[in-house]
CSV table of C-alpha atoms in Angstrom, one decimal:
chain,number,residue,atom,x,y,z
Y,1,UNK,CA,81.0,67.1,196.7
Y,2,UNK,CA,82.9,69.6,194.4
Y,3,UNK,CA,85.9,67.9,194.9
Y,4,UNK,CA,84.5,64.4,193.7
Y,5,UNK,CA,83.0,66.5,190.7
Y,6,UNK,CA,86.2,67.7,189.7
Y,7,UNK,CA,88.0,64.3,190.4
Y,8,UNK,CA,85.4,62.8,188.0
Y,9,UNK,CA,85.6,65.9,185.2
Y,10,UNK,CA,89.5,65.6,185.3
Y,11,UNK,CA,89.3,61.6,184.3
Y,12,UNK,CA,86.6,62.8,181.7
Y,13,UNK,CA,89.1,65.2,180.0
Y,14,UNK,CA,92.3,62.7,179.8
Y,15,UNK,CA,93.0,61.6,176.3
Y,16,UNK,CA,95.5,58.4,175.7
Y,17,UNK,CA,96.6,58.4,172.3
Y,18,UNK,CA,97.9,55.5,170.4
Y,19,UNK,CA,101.2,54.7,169.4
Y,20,UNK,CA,103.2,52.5,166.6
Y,21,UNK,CA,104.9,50.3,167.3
Y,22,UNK,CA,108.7,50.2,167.7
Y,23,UNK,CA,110.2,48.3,164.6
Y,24,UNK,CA,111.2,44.8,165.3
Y,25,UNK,CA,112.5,43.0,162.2
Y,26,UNK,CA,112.7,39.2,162.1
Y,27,UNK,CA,115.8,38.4,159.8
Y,28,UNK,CA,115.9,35.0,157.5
Y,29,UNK,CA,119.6,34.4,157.9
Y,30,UNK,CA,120.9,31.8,154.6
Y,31,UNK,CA,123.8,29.5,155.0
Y,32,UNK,CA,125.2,27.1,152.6
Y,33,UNK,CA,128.1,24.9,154.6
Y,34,UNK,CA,128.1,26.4,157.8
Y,35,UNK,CA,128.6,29.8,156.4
Y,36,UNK,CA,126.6,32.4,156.2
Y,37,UNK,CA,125.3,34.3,152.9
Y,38,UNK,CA,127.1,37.3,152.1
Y,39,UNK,CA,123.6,38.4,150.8
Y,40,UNK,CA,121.8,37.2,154.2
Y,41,UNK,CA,124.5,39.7,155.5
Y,42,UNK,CA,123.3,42.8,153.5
Y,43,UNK,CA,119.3,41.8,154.3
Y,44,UNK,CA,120.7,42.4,158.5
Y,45,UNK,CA,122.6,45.9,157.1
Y,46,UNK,CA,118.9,46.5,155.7
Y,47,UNK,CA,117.2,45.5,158.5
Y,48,UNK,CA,118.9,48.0,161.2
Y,49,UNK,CA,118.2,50.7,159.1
Y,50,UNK,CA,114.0,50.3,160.4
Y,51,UNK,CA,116.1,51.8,163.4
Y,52,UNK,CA,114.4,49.1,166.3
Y,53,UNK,CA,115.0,45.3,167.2
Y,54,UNK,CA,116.7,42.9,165.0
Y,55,UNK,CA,116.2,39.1,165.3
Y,56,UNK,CA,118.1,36.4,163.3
Y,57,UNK,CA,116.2,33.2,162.3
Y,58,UNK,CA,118.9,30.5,161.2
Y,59,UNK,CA,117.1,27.3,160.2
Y,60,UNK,CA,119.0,24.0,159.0
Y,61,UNK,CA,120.0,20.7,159.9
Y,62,UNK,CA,121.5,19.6,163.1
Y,63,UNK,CA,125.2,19.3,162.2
Y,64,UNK,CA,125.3,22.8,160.2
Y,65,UNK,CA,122.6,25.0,162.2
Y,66,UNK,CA,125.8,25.0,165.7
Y,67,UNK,CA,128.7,26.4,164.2
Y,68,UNK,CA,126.2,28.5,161.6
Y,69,UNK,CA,125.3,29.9,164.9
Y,70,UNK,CA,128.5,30.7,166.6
Y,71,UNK,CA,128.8,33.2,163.7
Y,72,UNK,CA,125.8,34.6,163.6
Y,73,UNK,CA,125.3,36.1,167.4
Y,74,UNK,CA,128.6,38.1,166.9
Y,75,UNK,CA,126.8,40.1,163.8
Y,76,UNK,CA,126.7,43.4,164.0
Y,77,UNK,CA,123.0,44.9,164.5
Y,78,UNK,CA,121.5,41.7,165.5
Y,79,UNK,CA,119.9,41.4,169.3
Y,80,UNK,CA,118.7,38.2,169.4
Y,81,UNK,CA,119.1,34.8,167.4
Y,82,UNK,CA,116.7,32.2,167.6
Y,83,UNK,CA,117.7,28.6,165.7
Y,84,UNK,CA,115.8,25.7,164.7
Y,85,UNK,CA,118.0,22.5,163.6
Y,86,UNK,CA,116.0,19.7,162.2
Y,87,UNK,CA,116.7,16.3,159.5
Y,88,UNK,CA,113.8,18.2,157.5
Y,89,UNK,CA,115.4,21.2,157.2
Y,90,UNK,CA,118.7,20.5,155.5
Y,91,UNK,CA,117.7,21.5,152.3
Y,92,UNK,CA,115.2,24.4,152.8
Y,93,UNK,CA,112.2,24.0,151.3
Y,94,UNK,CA,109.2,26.4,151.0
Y,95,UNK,CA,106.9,23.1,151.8
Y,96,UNK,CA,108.9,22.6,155.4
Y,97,UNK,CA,109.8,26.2,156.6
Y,98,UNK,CA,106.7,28.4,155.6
Y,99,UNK,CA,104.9,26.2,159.0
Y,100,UNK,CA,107.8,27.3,161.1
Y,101,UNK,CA,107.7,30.7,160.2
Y,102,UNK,CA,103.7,30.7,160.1
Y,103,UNK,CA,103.9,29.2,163.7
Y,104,UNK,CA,106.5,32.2,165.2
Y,105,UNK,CA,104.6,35.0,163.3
Y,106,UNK,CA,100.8,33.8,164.0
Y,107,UNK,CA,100.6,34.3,168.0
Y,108,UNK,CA,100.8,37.5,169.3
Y,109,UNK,CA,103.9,38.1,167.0
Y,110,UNK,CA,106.6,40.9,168.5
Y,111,UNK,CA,107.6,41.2,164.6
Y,112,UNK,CA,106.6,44.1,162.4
Y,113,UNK,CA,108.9,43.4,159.5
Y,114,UNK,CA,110.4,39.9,158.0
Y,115,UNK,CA,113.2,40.1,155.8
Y,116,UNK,CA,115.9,38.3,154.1
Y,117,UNK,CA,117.6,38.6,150.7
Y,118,UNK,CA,116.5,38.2,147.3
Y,119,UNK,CA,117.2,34.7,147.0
Y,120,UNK,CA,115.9,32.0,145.0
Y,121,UNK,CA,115.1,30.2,148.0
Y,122,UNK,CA,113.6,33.4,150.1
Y,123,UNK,CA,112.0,34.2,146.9
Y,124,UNK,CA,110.1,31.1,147.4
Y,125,UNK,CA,109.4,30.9,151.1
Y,126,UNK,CA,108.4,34.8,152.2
Y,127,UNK,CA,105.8,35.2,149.9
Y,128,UNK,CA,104.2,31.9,150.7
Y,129,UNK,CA,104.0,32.9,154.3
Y,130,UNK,CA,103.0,36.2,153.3
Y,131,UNK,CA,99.8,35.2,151.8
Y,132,UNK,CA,99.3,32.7,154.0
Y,133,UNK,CA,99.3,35.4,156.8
Y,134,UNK,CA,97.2,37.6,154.3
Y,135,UNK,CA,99.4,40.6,153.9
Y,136,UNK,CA,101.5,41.7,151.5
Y,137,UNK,CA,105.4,41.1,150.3
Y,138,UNK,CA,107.5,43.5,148.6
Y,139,UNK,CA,110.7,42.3,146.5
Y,140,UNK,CA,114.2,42.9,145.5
Y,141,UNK,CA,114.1,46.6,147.6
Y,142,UNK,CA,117.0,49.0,147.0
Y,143,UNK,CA,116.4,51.2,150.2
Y,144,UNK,CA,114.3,51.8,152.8
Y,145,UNK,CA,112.9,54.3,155.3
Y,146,UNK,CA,110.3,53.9,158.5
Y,147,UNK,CA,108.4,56.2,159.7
Y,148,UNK,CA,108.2,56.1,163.3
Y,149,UNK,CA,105.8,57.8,163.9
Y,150,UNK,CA,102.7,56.8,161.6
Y,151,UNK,CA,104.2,53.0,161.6
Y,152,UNK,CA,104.6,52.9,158.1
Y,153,UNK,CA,107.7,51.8,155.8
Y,154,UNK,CA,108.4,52.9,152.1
Y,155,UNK,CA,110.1,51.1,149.7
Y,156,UNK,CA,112.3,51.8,146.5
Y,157,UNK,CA,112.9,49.3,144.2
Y,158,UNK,CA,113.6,49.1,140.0
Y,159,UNK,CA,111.1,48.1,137.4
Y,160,UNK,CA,111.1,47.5,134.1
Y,161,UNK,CA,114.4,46.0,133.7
Y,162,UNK,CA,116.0,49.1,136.0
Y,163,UNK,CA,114.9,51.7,133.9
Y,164,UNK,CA,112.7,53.3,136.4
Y,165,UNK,CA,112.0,53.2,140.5
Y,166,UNK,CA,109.4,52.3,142.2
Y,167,UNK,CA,108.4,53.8,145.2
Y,168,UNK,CA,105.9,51.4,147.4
Y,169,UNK,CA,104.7,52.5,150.9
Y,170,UNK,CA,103.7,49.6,153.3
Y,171,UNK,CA,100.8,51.6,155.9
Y,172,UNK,CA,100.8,50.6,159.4
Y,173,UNK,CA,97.3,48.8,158.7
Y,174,UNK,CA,99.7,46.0,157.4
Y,175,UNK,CA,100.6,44.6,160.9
Y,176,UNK,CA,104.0,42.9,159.5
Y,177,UNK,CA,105.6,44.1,156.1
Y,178,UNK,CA,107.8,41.3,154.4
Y,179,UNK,CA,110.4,42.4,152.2
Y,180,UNK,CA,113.1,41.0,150.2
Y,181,UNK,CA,116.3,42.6,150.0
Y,182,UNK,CA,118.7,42.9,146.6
Y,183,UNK,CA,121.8,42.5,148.4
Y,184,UNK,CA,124.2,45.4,146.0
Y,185,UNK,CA,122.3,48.1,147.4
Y,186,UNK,CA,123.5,47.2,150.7
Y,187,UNK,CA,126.7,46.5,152.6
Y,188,UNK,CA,126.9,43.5,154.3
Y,189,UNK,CA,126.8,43.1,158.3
Y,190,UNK,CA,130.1,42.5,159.7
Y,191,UNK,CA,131.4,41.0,163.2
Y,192,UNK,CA,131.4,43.3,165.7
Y,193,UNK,CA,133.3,44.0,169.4
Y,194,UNK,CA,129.9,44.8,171.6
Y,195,UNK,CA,128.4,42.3,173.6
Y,196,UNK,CA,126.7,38.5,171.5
Y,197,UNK,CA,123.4,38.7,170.9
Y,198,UNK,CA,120.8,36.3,173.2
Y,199,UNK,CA,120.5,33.3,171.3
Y,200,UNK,CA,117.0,30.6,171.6
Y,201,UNK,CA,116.1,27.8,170.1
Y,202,UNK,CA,112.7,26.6,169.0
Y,203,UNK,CA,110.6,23.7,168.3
Y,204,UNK,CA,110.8,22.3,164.9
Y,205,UNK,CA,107.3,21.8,163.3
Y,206,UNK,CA,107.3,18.8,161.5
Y,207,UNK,CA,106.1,18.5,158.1
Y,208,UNK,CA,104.7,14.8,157.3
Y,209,UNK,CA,103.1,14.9,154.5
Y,210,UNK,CA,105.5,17.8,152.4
Y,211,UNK,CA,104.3,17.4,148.8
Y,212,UNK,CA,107.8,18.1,147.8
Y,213,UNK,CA,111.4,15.9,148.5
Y,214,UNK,CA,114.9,17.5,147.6
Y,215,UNK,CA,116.2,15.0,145.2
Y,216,UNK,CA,119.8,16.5,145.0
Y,217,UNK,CA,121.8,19.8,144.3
Y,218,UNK,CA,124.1,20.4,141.2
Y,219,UNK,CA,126.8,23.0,141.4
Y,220,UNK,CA,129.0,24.3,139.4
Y,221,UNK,CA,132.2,24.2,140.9
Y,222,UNK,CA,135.2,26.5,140.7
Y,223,UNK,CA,138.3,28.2,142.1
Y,224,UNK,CA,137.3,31.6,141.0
Y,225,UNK,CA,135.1,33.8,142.7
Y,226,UNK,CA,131.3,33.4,143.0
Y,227,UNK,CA,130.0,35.6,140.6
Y,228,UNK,CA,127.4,37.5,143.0
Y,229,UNK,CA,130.0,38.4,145.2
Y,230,UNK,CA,133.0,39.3,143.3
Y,231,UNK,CA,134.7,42.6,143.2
Y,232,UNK,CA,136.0,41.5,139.7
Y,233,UNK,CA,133.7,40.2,136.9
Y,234,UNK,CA,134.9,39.4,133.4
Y,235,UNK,CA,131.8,38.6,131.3
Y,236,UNK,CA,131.5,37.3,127.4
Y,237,UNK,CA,128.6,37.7,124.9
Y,238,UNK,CA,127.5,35.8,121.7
Y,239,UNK,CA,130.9,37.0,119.8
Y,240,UNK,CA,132.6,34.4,121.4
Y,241,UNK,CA,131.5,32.3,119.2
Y,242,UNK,CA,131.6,28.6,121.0
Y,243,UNK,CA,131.8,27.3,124.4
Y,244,UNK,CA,135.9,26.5,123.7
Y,245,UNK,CA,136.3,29.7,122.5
Y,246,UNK,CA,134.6,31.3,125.7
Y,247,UNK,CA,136.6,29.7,128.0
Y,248,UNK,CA,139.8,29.8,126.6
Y,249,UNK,CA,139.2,33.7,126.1
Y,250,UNK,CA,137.9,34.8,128.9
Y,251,UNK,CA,139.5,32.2,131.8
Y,252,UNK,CA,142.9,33.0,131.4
Y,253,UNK,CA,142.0,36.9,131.8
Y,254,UNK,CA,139.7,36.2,134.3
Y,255,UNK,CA,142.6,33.9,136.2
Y,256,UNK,CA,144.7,36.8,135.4
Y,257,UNK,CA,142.7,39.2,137.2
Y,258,UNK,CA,141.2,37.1,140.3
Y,259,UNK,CA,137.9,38.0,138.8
Y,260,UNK,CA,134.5,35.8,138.7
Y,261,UNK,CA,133.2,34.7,134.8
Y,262,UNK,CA,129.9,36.1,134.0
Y,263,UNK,CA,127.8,35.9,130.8
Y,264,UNK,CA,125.1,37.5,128.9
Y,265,UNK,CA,121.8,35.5,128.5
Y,266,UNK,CA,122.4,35.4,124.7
Y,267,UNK,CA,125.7,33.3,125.4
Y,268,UNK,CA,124.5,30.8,128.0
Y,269,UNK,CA,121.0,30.1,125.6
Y,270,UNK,CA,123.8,29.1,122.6
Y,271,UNK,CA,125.6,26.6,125.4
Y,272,UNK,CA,128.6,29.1,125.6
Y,273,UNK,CA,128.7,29.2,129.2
Y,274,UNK,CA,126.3,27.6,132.2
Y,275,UNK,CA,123.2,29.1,133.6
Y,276,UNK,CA,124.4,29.9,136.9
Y,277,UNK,CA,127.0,32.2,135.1
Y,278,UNK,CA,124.4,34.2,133.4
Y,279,UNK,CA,124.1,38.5,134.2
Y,280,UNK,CA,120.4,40.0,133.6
Y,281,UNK,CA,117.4,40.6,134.9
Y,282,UNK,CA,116.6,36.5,134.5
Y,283,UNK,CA,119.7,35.6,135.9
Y,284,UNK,CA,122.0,37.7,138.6
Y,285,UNK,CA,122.7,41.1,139.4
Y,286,UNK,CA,126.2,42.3,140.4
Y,287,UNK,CA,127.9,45.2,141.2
Y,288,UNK,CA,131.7,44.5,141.4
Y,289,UNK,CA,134.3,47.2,141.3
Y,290,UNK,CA,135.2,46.2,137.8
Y,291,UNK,CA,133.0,44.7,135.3
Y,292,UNK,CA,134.2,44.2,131.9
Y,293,UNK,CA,131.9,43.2,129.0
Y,294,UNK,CA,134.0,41.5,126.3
Y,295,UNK,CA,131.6,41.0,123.2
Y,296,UNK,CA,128.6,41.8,125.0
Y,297,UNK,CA,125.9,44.4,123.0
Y,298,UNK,CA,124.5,45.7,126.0
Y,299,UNK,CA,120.6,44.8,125.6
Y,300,UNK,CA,118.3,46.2,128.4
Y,301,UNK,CA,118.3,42.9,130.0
Y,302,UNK,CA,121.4,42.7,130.2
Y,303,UNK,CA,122.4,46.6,131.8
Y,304,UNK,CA,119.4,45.9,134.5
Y,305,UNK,CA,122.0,42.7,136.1
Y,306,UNK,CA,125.7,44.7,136.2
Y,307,UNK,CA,124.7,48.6,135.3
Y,308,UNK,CA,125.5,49.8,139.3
Y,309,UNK,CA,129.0,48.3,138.9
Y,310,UNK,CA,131.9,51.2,139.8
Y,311,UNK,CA,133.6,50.5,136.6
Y,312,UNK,CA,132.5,49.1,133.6
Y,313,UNK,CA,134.6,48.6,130.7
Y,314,UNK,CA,133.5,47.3,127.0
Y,315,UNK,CA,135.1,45.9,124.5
Y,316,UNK,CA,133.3,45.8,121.0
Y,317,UNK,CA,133.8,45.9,117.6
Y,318,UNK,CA,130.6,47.4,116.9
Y,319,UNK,CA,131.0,51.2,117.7
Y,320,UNK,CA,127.0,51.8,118.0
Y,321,UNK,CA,126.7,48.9,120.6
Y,322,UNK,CA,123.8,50.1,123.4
Y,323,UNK,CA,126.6,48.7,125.7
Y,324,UNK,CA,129.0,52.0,125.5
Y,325,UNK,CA,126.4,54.1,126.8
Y,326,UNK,CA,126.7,52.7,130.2
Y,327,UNK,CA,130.3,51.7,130.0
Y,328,UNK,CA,133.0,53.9,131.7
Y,329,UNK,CA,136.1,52.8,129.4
Y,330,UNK,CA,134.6,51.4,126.1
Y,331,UNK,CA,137.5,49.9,123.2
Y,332,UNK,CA,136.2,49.6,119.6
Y,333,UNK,CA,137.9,46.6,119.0
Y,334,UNK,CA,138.6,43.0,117.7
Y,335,UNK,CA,138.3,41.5,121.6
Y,336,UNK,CA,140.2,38.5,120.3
Y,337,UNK,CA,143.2,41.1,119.7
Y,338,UNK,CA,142.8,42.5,122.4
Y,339,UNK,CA,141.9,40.1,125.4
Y,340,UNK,CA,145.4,37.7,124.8
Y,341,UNK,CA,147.3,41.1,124.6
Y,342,UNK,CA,146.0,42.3,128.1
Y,343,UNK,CA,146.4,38.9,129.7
Y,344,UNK,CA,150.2,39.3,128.8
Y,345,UNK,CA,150.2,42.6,130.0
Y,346,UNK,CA,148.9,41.5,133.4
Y,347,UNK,CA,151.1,38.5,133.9
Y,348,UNK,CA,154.2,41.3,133.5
């Protein structure tokens, strides 16, 4: 009788507590002709740093989504893969891929995080999904940090045009935290040696009634690099003057130096130069080794897209111009004068 007493007092007494759950990130992984985004690559380097599992999700049509994978399971940091090839999908749109996602994160989902970089496409699809799975989504962040034990992941990421940091914790009442991923604050995943990463494939849900059709793509195209990758940027302001003047300024220093063309928002709105080229907070942000701003005043909006580049040089004939406070080198100069006189120097 004391012994059963005891038995049943010792069961009384044992306390379980409850543990959160070990991070398991699902990765949207962007590819444009069967390659992979450099800035998909940089949301995987983010990803990792949660310091648990790391899925990939590559999603496409059925001639791009094989060799799209072949390159993907050799990624460093990534465990699994899954892939979902489908006619529907070989222009991702929000419409078509929210249901996919919706589907792999509604039942009994292994994810805690979804991620993917702070694309114009992911900028579309996350949140949508996000609010369709009623739980929050938090954008363009510039680090990370999870808390293992409390479940909980904070966030740092700039507002108001850069000129301050925001720093946004995501509790572990939010069962999965989305997050978008601005791709200069983080290296990009590479290849590695250790063992591929198990890859599945999944069902396609169909969309039949999509309220939106891709029509067709227009790009710009060019032998130079692509400006939100480049190590080298050479951008032009409003002092250029004309859209001839632009390009036969800046393209022969810009050919000169292997460097991408950029431009500031006040150039591409007077025709100088296309959209796609444009440097801001409305258009891209870079961080090259070398960015040189030719002609370019330096307005807020302007410093929040290229101000973490390692070198910044200026060239402006206004000596005032906001843009020398950021600028490492800054000339107080005629940039006509001075442009065809370093293209010379370079081709010595």
């Amino acid at each position: 009788m004391l012994k059963a007493r005891i038995s049943l007092l010792n069961k009384v007494l044992v306390r379980s507590y409850a543990t959160a759950a070990s991070p398991h990130a699902l990765v949207f992984l962007e590819h444009h002709q069967g390659d992979l985004d450099s800035a998909s690559l940089s949301a995987l380097t983010a990803a990792s740093q949660l310091g648990g599992q790391v899925t990939g999700l590559v999603v496409g049509s059925p001639e791009e989504v094989p060799s799209v994978v072949e390159k993907a399971k050799r990624l460093t940091g990534l465990t699994t893969l899954l892939h979902c090839a489908s006619p529907q999908y070989s222009t991702p749109l929000p419409e078509t891929v929210s249901p996919l996602l919706e589907k792999l994160l509604s039942q009994n989902s292994p994810f805690t995080h979804v991620v993917s970089a702070h694309s114009s496409s992911a900028k579309s699809i996350l949140p949508r999904v996000a609010a369709k799975l009623d739980v929050p989504a938090v954008s363009d962040i510039t680090s990370l940090e999870h808390d293992a034990a409390s479940g909980s992941t904070t966030f740092t990421r700039p507002i108001y045009a850069g000129n301050a940091i925001s720093t946004v914790r995501a509790s572990s009442s939010i069962p999965i935290k989305f997050f978008t991923v601005r791709s200069t604050a983080f290296a990009a995943a590479g290849a590695g040696d250790a063992a591929e990463s198990e890859v599945k494939a999944l069902n396609s849900v169909e969309v039949s009634d999509a309220p939106t059709e891709h029509i067709s793509t227009s790009l710009t195209k060019s032998d130079r690099p692509d400006l939100g990758v480049a190590s080298r940027v050479v951008s032009g302001g409003r002092a250029l003057k004309n859209a001839e003047t632009f390009q036969s300024t800046l393209y022969p220093l810009a050919d000169a130096l292997g460097a991408a063309v950029g431009a500031s928002r006040a150039a591409v709105d007077a025709g100088y130069a296309d959209n796609s080229l444009q440097v801001g907070q409305t258009g891209k942000v870079v961080a090259p080794e070398l960015y040189m701003a030719l002609g370019i005043s330096g307005a807020i909006q302007h410093l929040a897209g290229m101000k973490d580049s390692k070198l910044i040089v200026a060239v402006n004939k206004d000596p005032d111009a906001p843009i020398f406070q950021v600028a490492d080198v800054g000339l107080v100069a005629d940039l006509f004068e001075v442009v065809p006189e370093l293209v010379e120097k370079l081709k010595q």
